[in-house]
Amino acid sequence: MPTPILVLNCGSSSVKYQVIDADSEAVWATGLVEKIGLPEGILTHKVPDGEFVVEAPIPNHDEALRLVVQAFADHGPALADVVAVGHRAVHGGELFRETTIVTQAVIDGMEALAGLAPLHNPPNVTGIRAAQAVLPDVPHVAIFDTAFFATLPAEAYTYAIDKDLAKQHSIRKYGFHGTSHSYVSKKTAEVLGRDLKSLKTIVCHLGNGASISAVDGGVAVETSMGLTPLPGLVMGTRSGDIDPGVFAYLGRVAGLDALAVDKVLNKQSGMAGLTGGLSDFRDISAQIAAGDADAKLAMDVYLHRLVSYIGSYVALLGGTDTLVFTAGVGENDAAVRAGVCDRLAPLGFKLDPAANAVRSKEPRVISAPDSPVTILVVPTNEELAMARETVAAIRR
Ligand code: AMP
């Protein structure tokens, strides 16, 4: 008996979805609704026998979900067969430490956390409500991006600020991309035929957003994102770590208020800020090849930050068995992987250049056979991870 799960990821202006049979792990349908709230909305629905596109104004998430339901009715598979819906939920704060079946109390809790993730939690909740309206008879499950990092020790999640202020406003490190870090660290143990409990792993999730985690025996012990997804590694448009004094400084010298600085650091920084607008690593590599000094410096800053984090996580873990690359850049950019590993060679990271150069969608080892640390590329699959989490939650 198949166990089809609808996985939904509602962002502020988009809805991504898949139907995955949790038993065979086959993908029955994938889809994307874009430009919600704009006059030229678009829905793309892909099933094994074709791809279907609907262009129409999509004023809100209710209408987006209505169009999704219509696409399933027109092109299949039958939504009536879906046994549960798994929702991506970005910020679980201190309330949600694991995947949770949605009740009214859960929705209230997510709404109460909106201050921590104003761009993400409100559309997540809107999506849950809209999906409950169209699929009222199946369980809905919330999968929190922060949950995998609920295990961080206090010394890792505590910021060195006034403890009462921190408590009053729930200021601490939460971490994000948890579904990916969890999936990839488990998959790494599987690929190596090792017991997860005996494995020390550093996972580099390098996409447009980027974060790194230290995982000891399957338990996350450190990660680079924080209260928000802004700190840590250099990202496509986000600065990652920066002196927090920049907020007051830019207020004084440029008249920018905190919200304006936040926008600069989130949207106009990172690789885009350093290169004058390029956030895609394919474009940045082409510019480096063309001799562009800004692009070269951007890449050097990116690698420097990443190497600093990996070195520090090796120290925190007391050595590591594996280093794993995932997400768009980590899976596809051999030059980034080589740049990282070459700098880390003195610490026992020895790449196999031929294995690193291979393009593949499969998980693979890219280190030399005599490398003390095993280096891998493990493609992430957040949708599959969410489908698994959903099934585990409804069977608990
Ligand atoms: P993600 O957020 O995981 O979807 O990653 C998206 C990013 O991956 C893009 O912005 C690119 O920088 C990067 N990327 C995707 N494909 C490639 C590729 N073939 N080579 C290098 N970078 C890539």
XYZ file of N, CA, C and O in Angstrom, residues 115-263:
596
model
N 7.407 37.227 15.350
C 8.413 38.273 15.547
C 9.820 37.770 15.260
O 10.684 38.520 14.823
N 10.064 36.468 15.509
C 11.399 35.903 15.279
C 11.668 35.668 13.792
O 12.822 35.650 13.374
N 10.618 35.440 13.028
C 10.799 35.151 11.592
C 9.674 35.815 10.796
O 8.812 35.140 10.234
N 9.712 37.165 10.742
C 8.572 37.885 10.151
C 8.354 37.588 8.669
O 7.235 37.684 8.177
N 9.414 37.191 7.964
C 9.248 36.909 6.529
C 8.762 35.490 6.285
O 8.216 35.187 5.223
N 9.003 34.597 7.246
C 8.765 33.180 6.982
C 7.564 32.594 7.707
O 6.758 31.906 7.103
N 7.460 32.820 9.021
C 6.385 32.140 9.753
C 4.979 32.536 9.298
O 4.124 31.656 9.153
N 4.704 33.849 9.036
C 3.327 34.170 8.599
C 2.907 33.428 7.318
O 1.823 32.822 7.314
N 3.755 33.397 6.251
C 3.289 32.600 5.093
C 3.183 31.109 5.385
O 2.321 30.424 4.834
N 4.041 30.585 6.279
C 3.914 29.171 6.657
C 2.535 28.916 7.254
O 1.862 27.934 6.911
N 2.099 29.806 8.149
C 0.803 29.627 8.819
C -0.336 29.796 7.807
O -1.294 29.008 7.794
N -0.193 30.787 6.937
C -1.221 30.986 5.900
C -1.353 29.717 5.067
O -2.469 29.282 4.744
N -0.218 29.124 4.725
C -0.228 27.902 3.917
C -0.888 26.749 4.658
O -1.647 25.969 4.068
N -0.608 26.634 5.936
C -1.216 25.548 6.721
C -2.739 25.715 6.733
O -3.485 24.763 6.484
N -3.194 26.951 6.997
C -4.645 27.181 7.055
C -5.305 26.878 5.708
O -6.352 26.222 5.650
N -4.663 27.349 4.635
C -5.248 27.142 3.299
C -5.282 25.651 2.972
O -6.253 25.137 2.402
N -4.224 24.930 3.346
C -4.182 23.493 3.044
C -5.178 22.724 3.915
O -5.795 21.765 3.454
N -5.340 23.164 5.157
C -6.340 22.502 6.013
C -7.743 22.677 5.434
O -8.576 21.786 5.533
N -7.961 23.849 4.814
C -9.287 24.098 4.245
C -9.567 23.159 3.081
O -10.699 22.679 2.929
N -8.538 22.852 2.277
C -8.796 21.984 1.115
C -8.602 20.499 1.443
O -9.153 19.643 0.756
N -7.808 20.199 2.473
C -7.630 18.792 2.875
C -7.925 18.674 4.375
O -7.022 18.459 5.198
N -9.222 18.790 4.740
C -9.558 18.867 6.175
C -9.492 17.520 6.891
O -9.466 17.484 8.120
N -9.449 16.417 6.156
C -9.627 15.117 6.809
C -8.329 14.361 7.067
O -8.356 13.223 7.520
N -7.186 14.965 6.719
C -5.914 14.261 6.961
C -5.086 15.063 7.953
O -5.275 16.278 8.091
N -4.159 14.388 8.656
C -3.308 15.145 9.575
C -2.362 16.075 8.823
O -1.872 15.729 7.745
N -2.150 17.253 9.402
C -1.157 18.193 8.900
C -0.020 18.240 9.911
O -0.261 18.239 11.119
N 1.189 18.269 9.404
C 2.357 18.143 10.265
C 3.298 19.317 9.980
O 3.516 19.655 8.813
N 3.825 19.943 11.030
C 4.766 21.059 10.846
C 6.191 20.560 11.096
O 6.465 19.962 12.139
N 7.067 20.815 10.125
C 8.460 20.372 10.211
C 9.322 21.630 10.317
O 9.389 22.418 9.380
N 9.923 21.811 11.473
C 10.617 23.071 11.760
C 12.080 23.017 11.327
O 12.792 22.059 11.633
N 12.487 24.090 10.664
C 13.865 24.234 10.196
C 14.863 24.307 11.337
O 16.047 24.057 11.158
N 14.355 24.698 12.488
C 15.211 24.887 13.662
C 15.322 23.616 14.513
O 16.191 23.536 15.377
N 14.429 22.646 14.296
C 14.283 21.540 15.258
C 15.556 20.694 15.395
O 15.908 20.283 16.504
N 16.254 20.452 14.292
C 17.449 19.598 14.364
C 18.492 20.201 15.313
O 19.323 19.485 15.854
N 18.409 21.522 15.507
C 19.412 22.188 16.343
C 18.932 22.389 17.784
O 19.586 23.071 18.561
N 17.797 21.774 18.117
C 17.311 21.851 19.502
C 18.284 21.160 20.462
O 18.216 21.360 21.664
N 19.180 20.330 19.910
C 20.135 19.595 20.754
C 21.413 20.380 21.039
O 22.299 19.873 21.733
N 21.555 21.580 20.472
C 22.797 22.323 20.714
C 22.998 22.494 22.217
O 22.053 22.813 22.942
N 24.225 22.322 22.691
C 24.455 22.554 24.113
C 24.362 24.048 24.443
O 24.558 24.895 23.559
N 24.075 24.355 25.715
C 23.868 25.755 26.114
C 25.064 26.624 25.755
O 24.911 27.775 25.356
N 26.264 26.064 25.859
C 27.452 26.882 25.568
C 27.511 27.256 24.079
O 28.183 28.216 23.709
N 26.827 26.494 23.241
C 26.815 26.815 21.816
C 25.673 27.771 21.461
O 25.825 28.629 20.600
N 24.522 27.614 22.123
C 23.383 28.446 21.712
C 23.262 29.750 22.479
O 22.463 30.606 22.134
N 24.048 29.918 23.545
C 23.915 31.127 24.363
C 24.775 32.257 23.805
O 25.972 32.072 23.548
N 24.161 33.415 23.612
C 24.922 34.597 23.214
C 25.404 35.312 24.474
O 24.691 35.348 25.494
N 26.568 35.902 24.383
C 27.148 36.585 25.547
C 26.578 37.998 25.658
O 27.267 38.989 25.406
N 25.290 38.061 25.996
C 24.632 39.353 26.219
C 23.902 39.274 27.563
O 23.872 38.203 28.186
N 23.300 40.358 27.964
C 22.557 40.393 29.230
C 21.559 39.232 29.297
O 20.690 39.102 28.427
N 21.696 38.422 30.318
C 20.887 37.190 30.346
C 19.392 37.471 30.489
O 18.571 36.719 29.967
N 19.039 38.556 31.168
C 17.610 38.858 31.338
C 16.998 39.337 30.017
O 15.884 38.954 29.661
N 17.768 40.163 29.310
C 17.301 40.637 28.001
C 17.135 39.442 27.048
O 16.139 39.315 26.329
N 18.121 38.546 27.082
C 18.070 37.364 26.215
C 16.835 36.533 26.541
O 16.109 36.090 25.639
N 16.580 36.348 27.832
C 15.444 35.517 28.251
C 14.126 36.173 27.845
O 13.228 35.525 27.282
N 14.045 37.465 28.115
C 12.799 38.180 27.844
C 12.416 38.110 26.368
O 11.243 37.987 26.020
N 13.419 38.169 25.497
C 13.117 38.211 24.059
C 13.529 36.934 23.319
O 13.600 36.931 22.086
N 13.806 35.865 24.060
C 14.166 34.569 23.448
C 15.355 34.691 22.500
O 15.378 34.064 21.431
N 16.344 35.507 22.896
C 17.508 35.714 22.022
C 18.534 34.624 22.289
O 19.092 34.522 23.389
N 18.747 33.782 21.321
C 19.728 32.700 21.393
C 19.952 32.184 19.977
O 19.258 32.594 19.043
N 20.901 31.304 19.829
C 21.094 30.671 18.522
C 20.038 29.585 18.344
O 19.808 28.784 19.262
N 19.371 29.566 17.192
C 18.419 28.488 16.870
C 18.940 27.598 15.737
O 18.782 26.395 15.773
N 19.548 28.232 14.720
C 20.013 27.457 13.572
C 18.886 27.231 12.578
O 17.699 27.241 12.942
N 19.250 27.069 11.310
C 18.259 26.844 10.236
C 18.803 25.792 9.270
O 19.904 25.298 9.474
N 18.034 25.475 8.251
C 18.377 24.404 7.295
C 18.454 23.054 8.004
O 19.132 22.137 7.546
N 17.762 22.935 9.145
C 17.909 21.720 9.945
C 17.473 20.459 9.215
O 18.090 19.403 9.378
N 16.424 20.581 8.394
C 15.949 19.393 7.669
C 17.050 18.872 6.758
O 17.275 17.664 6.653
N 17.786 19.787 6.129
C 18.865 19.387 5.235
C 20.044 18.813 6.027
O 20.568 17.742 5.691
N 20.472 19.496 7.076
C 21.612 18.993 7.860
C 21.312 17.612 8.441
O 22.181 16.747 8.489
N 20.060 17.423 8.877
C 19.675 16.136 9.445
C 19.712 15.043 8.375
O 20.313 13.971 8.561
N 19.086 15.334 7.238
C 19.023 14.346 6.148
C 20.435 13.975 5.679
O 20.776 12.792 5.525
N 21.259 15.000 5.465
C 22.588 14.768 4.883
C 23.494 14.029 5.869
O 24.246 13.130 5.483
N 23.405 14.350 7.150
C 24.275 13.642 8.105
C 23.867 12.170 8.215
O 24.729 11.283 8.286
N 22.557 11.897 8.177
C 22.105 10.489 8.206
C 22.536 9.749 6.943
O 23.011 8.617 6.977
N 22.339 10.418 5.818
C 22.664 9.801 4.527
C 24.159 9.494 4.441
O 24.568 8.486 3.851
N 24.975 10.364 5.019
C 26.425 10.152 5.001
C 26.787 8.838 5.684
O 27.579 8.038 5.157
N 26.181 8.607 6.847
C 26.451 7.354 7.564
C 26.017 6.164 6.700
O 26.721 5.150 6.602
N 24.854 6.327 6.046
C 24.314 5.249 5.195
C 25.271 4.969 4.028
O 25.602 3.809 3.744
N 25.731 6.035 3.368
C 26.615 5.872 2.203
C 27.909 5.179 2.609
O 28.433 4.336 1.878
N 28.412 5.506 3.795
C 29.693 4.936 4.236
C 29.512 3.583 4.924
O 30.502 2.939 5.285
N 28.240 3.175 5.129
C 27.986 1.927 5.851
C 28.463 2.011 7.288
O 28.914 1.024 7.874
N 28.395 3.226 7.863
C 28.855 3.435 9.244
C 27.658 3.647 10.163
O 26.600 4.097 9.741
N 27.846 3.350 11.426
C 26.824 3.615 12.431
C 26.817 5.126 12.703
O 27.848 5.687 13.093
N 25.658 5.748 12.491
C 25.535 7.198 12.692
C 26.049 7.594 14.075
O 26.675 8.638 14.256
N 25.781 6.742 15.051
C 26.132 7.083 16.439
C 27.636 7.194 16.668
O 28.083 7.794 17.640
N 28.410 6.614 15.747
C 29.866 6.635 15.965
C 30.564 7.623 15.028
O 31.787 7.618 14.914
N 29.760 8.466 14.349
C 30.344 9.287 13.286
C 30.354 10.767 13.661
O 29.336 11.314 14.096
N 31.497 11.412 13.479
C 31.588 12.870 13.622
C 31.574 13.473 12.221
O 32.392 13.074 11.378
N 30.661 14.399 11.996
C 30.451 14.919 10.645
C 30.350 16.436 10.651
O 29.722 17.012 11.544
N 30.937 17.045 9.640
C 30.736 18.483 9.413
C 29.994 18.614 8.081
O 30.471 18.124 7.052
N 28.809 19.205 8.133
C 27.982 19.336 6.927
C 28.015 20.789 6.464
O 27.671 21.699 7.225
N 28.416 20.999 5.208
C 28.406 22.339 4.601
C 27.215 22.409 3.661
O 27.247 21.816 2.573
N 26.151 23.095 4.083
C 24.991 23.319 3.209
C 25.252 24.642 2.490
O 25.073 25.715 3.062
N 25.727 24.536 1.245
C 26.132 25.728 0.499
C 25.173 25.947 -0.664
O 25.353 25.386 -1.747
N 24.119 26.701 -0.407
C 23.181 27.054 -1.476
C 23.189 28.562 -1.601
O 24.195 29.203 -1.325
N 22.062 29.126 -2.008
C 21.968 30.576 -2.015
C 22.048 31.072 -0.573
O 22.768 32.007 -0.257
N 21.324 30.397 0.324
C 21.604 30.532 1.757
C 22.630 29.466 2.110
O 22.674 28.426 1.454
N 23.464 29.720 3.105
C 24.501 28.729 3.421
C 24.676 28.623 4.929
O 24.606 29.625 5.645
N 24.862 27.386 5.391
C 25.125 27.170 6.811
C 25.945 25.908 6.960
O 26.014 25.077 6.056
N 26.577 25.792 8.117
C 27.440 24.642 8.375
C 27.074 24.095 9.756
O 26.661 24.863 10.632
N 27.176 22.779 9.899
C 26.863 22.203 11.206
C 27.925 21.188 11.598
O 28.575 20.582 10.735
N 28.081 21.023 12.910
C 28.909 19.960 13.462
C 27.955 18.956 14.095
O 27.118 19.323 14.922
N 28.062 17.694 13.652
C 27.124 16.666 14.100
C 27.937 15.516 14.718
O 28.794 14.934 14.058
N 27.665 15.237 15.971
C 28.425 14.212 16.689
C 27.489 13.054 17.020
O 26.569 13.210 17.821
N 27.686 11.919 16.369
C 26.826 10.761 16.630
C 25.371 11.023 16.290
O 24.472 10.549 16.980
N 25.138 11.802 15.224
C 23.761 12.093 14.791
C 23.147 13.281 15.518
O 22.034 13.691 15.197
N 23.863 13.837 16.501
C 23.319 14.943 17.301
C 24.025 16.240 16.912
O 25.269 16.305 16.944
N 23.238 17.260 16.567
C 23.845 18.541 16.177
C 24.427 19.217 17.412
O 23.754 19.353 18.441
N 25.691 19.625 17.333
C 26.330 20.283 18.486
C 26.731 21.731 18.193
O 27.030 22.483 19.118
N 26.749 22.130 16.925
C 27.057 23.531 16.619
C 26.581 23.825 15.200
O 26.481 22.920 14.353
N 26.226 25.074 14.952
C 25.836 25.493 13.608
C 26.058 26.982 13.459
O 26.197 27.699 14.449
N 26.082 27.443 12.207
C 26.547 28.815 11.961
C 25.433 29.845 11.916
O 25.700 31.032 12.090
N 24.187 29.461 11.649
C 23.118 30.451 11.663
C 22.658 30.655 13.108
O 23.027 29.878 13.987
N 21.862 31.681 13.353
C 21.623 32.036 14.741
C 20.180 32.240 15.111
O 19.333 31.370 14.896
N 19.913 33.402 15.697
C 18.531 33.816 15.980
C 17.772 33.943 14.668
O 16.581 33.647 14.578
N 18.517 34.403 13.671
C 17.985 34.577 12.314
C 18.913 33.832 11.352
O 19.998 33.401 11.747
N 18.520 33.723 10.088
C 19.408 33.057 9.116
C 20.488 33.980 8.555
O 21.053 33.703 7.516
N 20.824 35.081 9.242
C 21.796 36.025 8.700
C 23.262 35.701 9.011
O 24.128 35.912 8.168
N 23.589 35.188 10.216
C 25.013 35.040 10.522
C 25.661 33.816 9.892
O 25.006 32.977 9.295
N 27.001 33.768 10.071
C 27.748 32.588 9.650
C 28.472 32.802 8.344
O 29.194 33.790 8.153
N 28.260 31.867 7.430
C 28.984 31.855 6.166
C 28.566 33.025 5.270
O 27.467 33.577 5.411
N 29.411 33.346 4.304
C 29.047 34.306 3.255
C 28.015 33.619 2.363
O 28.180 32.448 2.006
N 26.941 34.322 2.020
C 25.866 33.689 1.216
C 25.671 34.456 -0.084
O 26.429 35.372 -0.395
N 24.639 34.058 -0.843
C 24.377 34.713 -2.130
C 24.192 36.216 -1.957
O 24.868 37.018 -2.599
N 23.268 36.591 -1.061
C 23.023 38.023 -0.833
C 23.138 38.409 0.645
O 22.935 39.567 0.977
N 23.424 37.446 1.533
C 23.526 37.751 2.965
C 24.987 37.823 3.386
O 25.809 37.005 2.948
N 25.264 38.740 4.286
C 26.644 38.984 4.709
C 27.248 37.822 5.482
O 28.461 37.644 5.473
N 26.421 37.050 6.199
C 27.007 36.166 7.207
C 27.599 37.017 8.313
O 27.180 38.167 8.520
N 28.597 36.469 9.026
C 29.154 37.173 10.194
C 29.660 38.560 9.831
O 30.330 38.765 8.819
N 29.342 39.507 10.706
C 29.833 40.872 10.562
C 29.817 41.482 11.960
O 29.042 41.054 12.816
N 30.653 42.448 12.196
C 30.670 43.140 13.483
C 29.277 43.722 13.751
O 28.793 44.550 12.977
N 28.615 43.319 14.851
C 27.273 43.872 15.114
C 27.295 45.384 15.347
O 26.257 46.044 15.255
N 28.504 45.928 15.601
C 28.626 47.386 15.742
C 28.280 48.137 14.463
O 28.074 49.342 14.478
N 28.179 47.397 13.340
C 27.871 48.046 12.059
C 26.484 48.705 12.091
O 26.257 49.707 11.398
N 25.575 48.170 12.913
C 24.225 48.763 12.984
C 24.312 50.204 13.495
O 23.797 51.129 12.887
N 24.997 50.394 14.630
C 25.108 51.742 15.202
C 25.974 52.622 14.301
O 25.665 53.804 14.078
N 27.021 52.030 13.758
C 27.937 52.827 12.931
C 27.222 53.378 11.700
O 27.308 54.564 11.377
N 26.468 52.523 10.999
C 25.765 52.989 9.794
C 24.652 53.968 10.157
O 24.305 54.837 9.358
N 24.109 53.814 11.370
C 23.133 54.799 11.847
C 23.782 56.172 11.947
O 23.248 57.175 11.485
N 24.992 56.185 12.527
C 25.675 57.469 12.741
C 26.169 58.079 11.443
O 25.955 59.252 11.171
N 26.834 57.263 10.604
C 27.526 57.869 9.448
C 26.667 57.900 8.186
O 26.949 58.669 7.270
N 25.633 57.047 8.109
C 24.838 57.007 6.875
C 23.359 57.245 7.132
O 22.553 57.206 6.191
N 22.986 57.454 8.397
C 21.583 57.738 8.711
C 20.645 56.561 8.447
O 19.443 56.750 8.255
N 21.193 55.337 8.424
C 20.330 54.170 8.178
C 19.777 53.657 9.506
O 20.538 53.486 10.462
N 18.475 53.382 9.561
C 17.949 52.791 10.790
C 18.175 51.274 10.761
O 18.646 50.719 9.756
N 17.841 50.609 11.867
C 18.167 49.182 11.993
C 17.521 48.350 10.885
O 18.133 47.424 10.344
N 16.283 48.704 10.512
C 15.612 47.929 9.461
C 16.320 48.089 8.123
O 16.437 47.140 7.338
N 16.801 49.318 7.869
C 17.510 49.559 6.604
C 18.828 48.786 6.577
O 19.188 48.184 5.552
N 19.546 48.752 7.702
C 20.805 47.998 7.733
C 20.511 46.502 7.573
O 21.205 45.787 6.840
N 19.452 46.045 8.242
C 19.071 44.638 8.141
C 18.824 44.264 6.670
O 19.244 43.197 6.207
N 18.168 45.169 5.962
C 17.887 44.913 4.543
C 19.190 44.856 3.735
O 19.379 43.969 2.896
